[in-house]
PDB file of C-alpha atoms in Angstrom:
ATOM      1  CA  UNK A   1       3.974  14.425   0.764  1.00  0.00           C
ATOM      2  CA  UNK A   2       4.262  13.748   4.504  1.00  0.00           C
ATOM      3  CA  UNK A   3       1.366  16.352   5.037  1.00  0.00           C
ATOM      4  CA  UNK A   4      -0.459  15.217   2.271  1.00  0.00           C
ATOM      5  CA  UNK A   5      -0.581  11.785   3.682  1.00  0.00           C
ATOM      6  CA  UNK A   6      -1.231  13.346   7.530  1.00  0.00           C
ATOM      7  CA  UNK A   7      -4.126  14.721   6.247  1.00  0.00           C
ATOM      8  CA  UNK A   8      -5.270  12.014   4.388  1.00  0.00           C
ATOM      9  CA  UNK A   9      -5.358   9.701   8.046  1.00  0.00           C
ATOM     10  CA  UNK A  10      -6.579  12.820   9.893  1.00  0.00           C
ATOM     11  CA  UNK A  11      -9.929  12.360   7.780  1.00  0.00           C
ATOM     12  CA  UNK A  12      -9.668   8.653   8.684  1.00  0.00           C
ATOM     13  CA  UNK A  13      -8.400   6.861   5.749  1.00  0.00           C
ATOM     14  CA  UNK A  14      -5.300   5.648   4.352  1.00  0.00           C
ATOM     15  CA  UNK A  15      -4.222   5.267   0.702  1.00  0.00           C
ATOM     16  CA  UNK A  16      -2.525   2.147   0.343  1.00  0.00           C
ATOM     17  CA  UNK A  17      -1.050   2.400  -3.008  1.00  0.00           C
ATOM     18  CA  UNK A  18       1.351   5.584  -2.620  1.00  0.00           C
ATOM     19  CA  UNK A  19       3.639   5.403  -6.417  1.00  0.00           C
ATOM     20  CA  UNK A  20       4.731   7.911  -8.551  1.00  0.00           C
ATOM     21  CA  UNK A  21       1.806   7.697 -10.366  1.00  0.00           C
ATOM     22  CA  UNK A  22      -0.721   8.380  -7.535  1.00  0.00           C
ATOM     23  CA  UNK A  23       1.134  11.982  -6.987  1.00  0.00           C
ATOM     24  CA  UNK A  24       0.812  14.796  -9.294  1.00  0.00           C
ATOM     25  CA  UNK A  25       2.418  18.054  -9.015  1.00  0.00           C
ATOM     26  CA  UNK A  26      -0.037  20.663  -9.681  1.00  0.00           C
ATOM     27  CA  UNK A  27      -0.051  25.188 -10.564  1.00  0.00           C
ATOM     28  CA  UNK A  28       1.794  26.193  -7.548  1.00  0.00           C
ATOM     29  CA  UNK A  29       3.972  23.077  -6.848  1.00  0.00           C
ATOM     30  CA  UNK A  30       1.748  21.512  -5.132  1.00  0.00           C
ATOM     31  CA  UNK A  31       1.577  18.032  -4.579  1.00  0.00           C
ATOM     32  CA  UNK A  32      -1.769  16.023  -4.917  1.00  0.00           C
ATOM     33  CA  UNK A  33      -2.452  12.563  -4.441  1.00  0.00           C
ATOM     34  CA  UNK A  34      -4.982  10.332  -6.690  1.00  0.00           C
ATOM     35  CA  UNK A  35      -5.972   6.788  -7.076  1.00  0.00           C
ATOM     36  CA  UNK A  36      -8.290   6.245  -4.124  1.00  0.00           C
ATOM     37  CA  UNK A  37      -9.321   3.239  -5.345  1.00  0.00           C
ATOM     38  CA  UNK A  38      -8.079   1.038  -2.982  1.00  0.00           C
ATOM     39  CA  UNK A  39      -8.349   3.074  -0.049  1.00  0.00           C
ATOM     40  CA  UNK A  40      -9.616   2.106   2.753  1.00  0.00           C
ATOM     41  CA  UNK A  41     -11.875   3.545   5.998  1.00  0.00           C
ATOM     42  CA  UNK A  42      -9.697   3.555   9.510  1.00  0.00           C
ATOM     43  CA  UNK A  43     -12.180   2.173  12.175  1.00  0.00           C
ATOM     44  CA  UNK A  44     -11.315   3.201  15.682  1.00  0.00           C
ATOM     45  CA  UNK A  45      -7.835   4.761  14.125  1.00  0.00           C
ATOM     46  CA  UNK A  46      -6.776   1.329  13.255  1.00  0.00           C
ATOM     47  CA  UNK A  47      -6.539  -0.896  10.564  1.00  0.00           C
ATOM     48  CA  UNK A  48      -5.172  -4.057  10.072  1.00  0.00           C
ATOM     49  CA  UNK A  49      -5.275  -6.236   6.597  1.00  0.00           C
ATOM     50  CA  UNK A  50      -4.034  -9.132   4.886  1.00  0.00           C
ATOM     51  CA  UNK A  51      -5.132  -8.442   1.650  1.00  0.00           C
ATOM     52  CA  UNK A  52      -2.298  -7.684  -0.739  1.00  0.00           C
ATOM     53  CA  UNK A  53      -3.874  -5.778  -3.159  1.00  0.00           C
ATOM     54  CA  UNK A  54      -2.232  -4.939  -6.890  1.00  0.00           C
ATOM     55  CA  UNK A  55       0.975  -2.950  -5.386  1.00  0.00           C
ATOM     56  CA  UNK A  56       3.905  -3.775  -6.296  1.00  0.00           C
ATOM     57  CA  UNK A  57       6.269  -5.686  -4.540  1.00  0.00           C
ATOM     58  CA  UNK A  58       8.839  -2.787  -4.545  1.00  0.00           C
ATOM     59  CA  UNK A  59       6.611  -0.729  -2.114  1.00  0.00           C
ATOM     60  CA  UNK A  60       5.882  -3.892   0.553  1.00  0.00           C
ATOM     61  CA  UNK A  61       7.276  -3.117   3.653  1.00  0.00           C
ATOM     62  CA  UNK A  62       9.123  -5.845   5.244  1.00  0.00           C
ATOM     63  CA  UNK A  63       5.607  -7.581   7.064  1.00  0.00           C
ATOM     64  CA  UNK A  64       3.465  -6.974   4.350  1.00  0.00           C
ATOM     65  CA  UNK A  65       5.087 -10.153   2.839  1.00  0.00           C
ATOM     66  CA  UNK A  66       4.564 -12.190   5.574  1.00  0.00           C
ATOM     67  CA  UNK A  67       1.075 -11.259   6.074  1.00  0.00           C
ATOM     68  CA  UNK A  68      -1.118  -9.220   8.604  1.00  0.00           C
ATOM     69  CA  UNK A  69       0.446  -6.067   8.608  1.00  0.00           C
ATOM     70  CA  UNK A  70      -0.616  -2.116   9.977  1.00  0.00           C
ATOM     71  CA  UNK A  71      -2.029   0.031   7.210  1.00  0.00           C
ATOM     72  CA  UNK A  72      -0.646   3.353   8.901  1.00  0.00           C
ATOM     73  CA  UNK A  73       2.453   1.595   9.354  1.00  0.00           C
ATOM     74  CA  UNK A  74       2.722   0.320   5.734  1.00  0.00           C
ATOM     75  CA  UNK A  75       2.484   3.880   4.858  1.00  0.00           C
ATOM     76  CA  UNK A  76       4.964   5.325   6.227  1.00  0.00           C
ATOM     77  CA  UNK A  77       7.504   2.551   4.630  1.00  0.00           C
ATOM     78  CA  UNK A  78       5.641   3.677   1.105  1.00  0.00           C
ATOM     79  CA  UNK A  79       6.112   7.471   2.146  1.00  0.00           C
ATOM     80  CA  UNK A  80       9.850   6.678   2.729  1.00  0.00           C
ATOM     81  CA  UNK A  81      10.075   4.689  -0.191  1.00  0.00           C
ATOM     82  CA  UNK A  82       9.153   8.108  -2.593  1.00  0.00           C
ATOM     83  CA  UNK A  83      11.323  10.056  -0.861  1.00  0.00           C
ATOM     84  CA  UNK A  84      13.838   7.856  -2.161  1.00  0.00           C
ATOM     85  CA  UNK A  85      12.318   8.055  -5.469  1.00  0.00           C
ATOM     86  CA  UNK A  86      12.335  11.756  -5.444  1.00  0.00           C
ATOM     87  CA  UNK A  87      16.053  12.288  -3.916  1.00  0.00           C
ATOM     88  CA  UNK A  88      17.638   9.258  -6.097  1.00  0.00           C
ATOM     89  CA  UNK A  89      15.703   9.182  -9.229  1.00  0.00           C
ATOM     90  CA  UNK A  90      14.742   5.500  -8.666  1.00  0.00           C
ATOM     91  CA  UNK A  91      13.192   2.909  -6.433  1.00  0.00           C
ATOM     92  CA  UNK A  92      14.683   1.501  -3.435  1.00  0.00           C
ATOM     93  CA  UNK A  93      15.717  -2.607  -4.681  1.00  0.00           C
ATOM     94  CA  UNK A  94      14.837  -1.518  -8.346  1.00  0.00           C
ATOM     95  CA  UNK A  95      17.695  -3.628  -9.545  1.00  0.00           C
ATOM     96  CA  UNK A  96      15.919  -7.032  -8.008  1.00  0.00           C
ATOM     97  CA  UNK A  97      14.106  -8.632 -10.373  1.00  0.00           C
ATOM     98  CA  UNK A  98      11.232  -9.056  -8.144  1.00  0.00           C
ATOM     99  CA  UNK A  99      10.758  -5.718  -7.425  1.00  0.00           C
ATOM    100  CA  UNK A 100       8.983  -5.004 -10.480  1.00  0.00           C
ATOM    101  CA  UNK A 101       6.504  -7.986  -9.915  1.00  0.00           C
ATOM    102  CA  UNK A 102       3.214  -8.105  -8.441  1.00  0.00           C
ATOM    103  CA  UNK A 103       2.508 -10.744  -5.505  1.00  0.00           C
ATOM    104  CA  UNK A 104       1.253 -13.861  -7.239  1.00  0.00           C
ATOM    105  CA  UNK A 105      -2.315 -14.554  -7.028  1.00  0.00           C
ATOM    106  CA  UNK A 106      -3.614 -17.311  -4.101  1.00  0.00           C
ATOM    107  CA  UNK A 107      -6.233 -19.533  -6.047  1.00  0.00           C
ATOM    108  CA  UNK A 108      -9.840 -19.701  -5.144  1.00  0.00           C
ATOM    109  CA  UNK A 109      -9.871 -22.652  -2.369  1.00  0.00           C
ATOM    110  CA  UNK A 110     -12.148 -25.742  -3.310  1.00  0.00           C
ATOM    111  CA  UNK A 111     -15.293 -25.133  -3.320  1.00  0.00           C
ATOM    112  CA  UNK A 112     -15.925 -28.116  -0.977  1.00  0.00           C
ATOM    113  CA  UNK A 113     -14.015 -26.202   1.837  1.00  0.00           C
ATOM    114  CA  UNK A 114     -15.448 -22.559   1.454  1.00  0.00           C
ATOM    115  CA  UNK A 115     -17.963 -23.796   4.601  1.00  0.00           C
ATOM    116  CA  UNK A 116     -14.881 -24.692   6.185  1.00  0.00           C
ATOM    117  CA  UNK A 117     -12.557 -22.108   5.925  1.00  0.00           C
ATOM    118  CA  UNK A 118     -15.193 -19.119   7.228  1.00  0.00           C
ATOM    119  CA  UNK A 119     -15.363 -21.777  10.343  1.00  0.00           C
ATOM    120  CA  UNK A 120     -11.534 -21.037  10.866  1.00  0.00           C
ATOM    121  CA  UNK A 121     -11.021 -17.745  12.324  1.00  0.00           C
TER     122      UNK A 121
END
């Protein structure tokens, strides 16, 4: 998986929503990863977000919950995470009852601030 993922940020992109079901195991044991769908283009070999996204709240690392985090960096907490999975048989904090939750949605903001909020940053 570890190569998998290398190779993945070696063509300069990163998954961002490693889970069991993004890996299959295919003919010769070989492990493949799907659901590009929210992957997302490096740019100078960094990347840096704030958008959550639909993963679940099992597979945040630490910073992801308290917003701008490193994509690369985020990775390798979700590449440890299935390692876990694989060794143990479950996820890491799978007996929280949060972990199985997805981060709540923020509203849309007032359409009366929109103007003001792009003026922000």
């Amino acid at each position: 998986m570890a190569s998998m993922v290398l190779a993945i940020h070696q063509h300069g992109w990163v998954h961002t929503d490693l889970k069991p079901a993004n890996l299959l195991i295919c003919g010769q044991n070989q492990l493949k990863g799907i659901g590009f769908g929210l992957a997302v283009k490096l740019l100078h070999g960094e990347c840096e977000v704030s958008n959550a996204g639909d993963t679940p709240l099992w597979n945040y690392p630490p910073e992801k919950l308290y917003g701008r985090y490193d994509l690369v960096q985020a990775t390798v907490w979700s590449v440890g995470v299935m390692f876990c999975y694989m060794l143990v048989g479950k996820l890491p904090f799978s007996s929280l009852i949060l972990a199985n939750e997805y981060p709540p949605r923020w509203p849309d903001p007032s359409p009366a601030t929109r103007g003001q909020l792009c003026n922000i940053y």
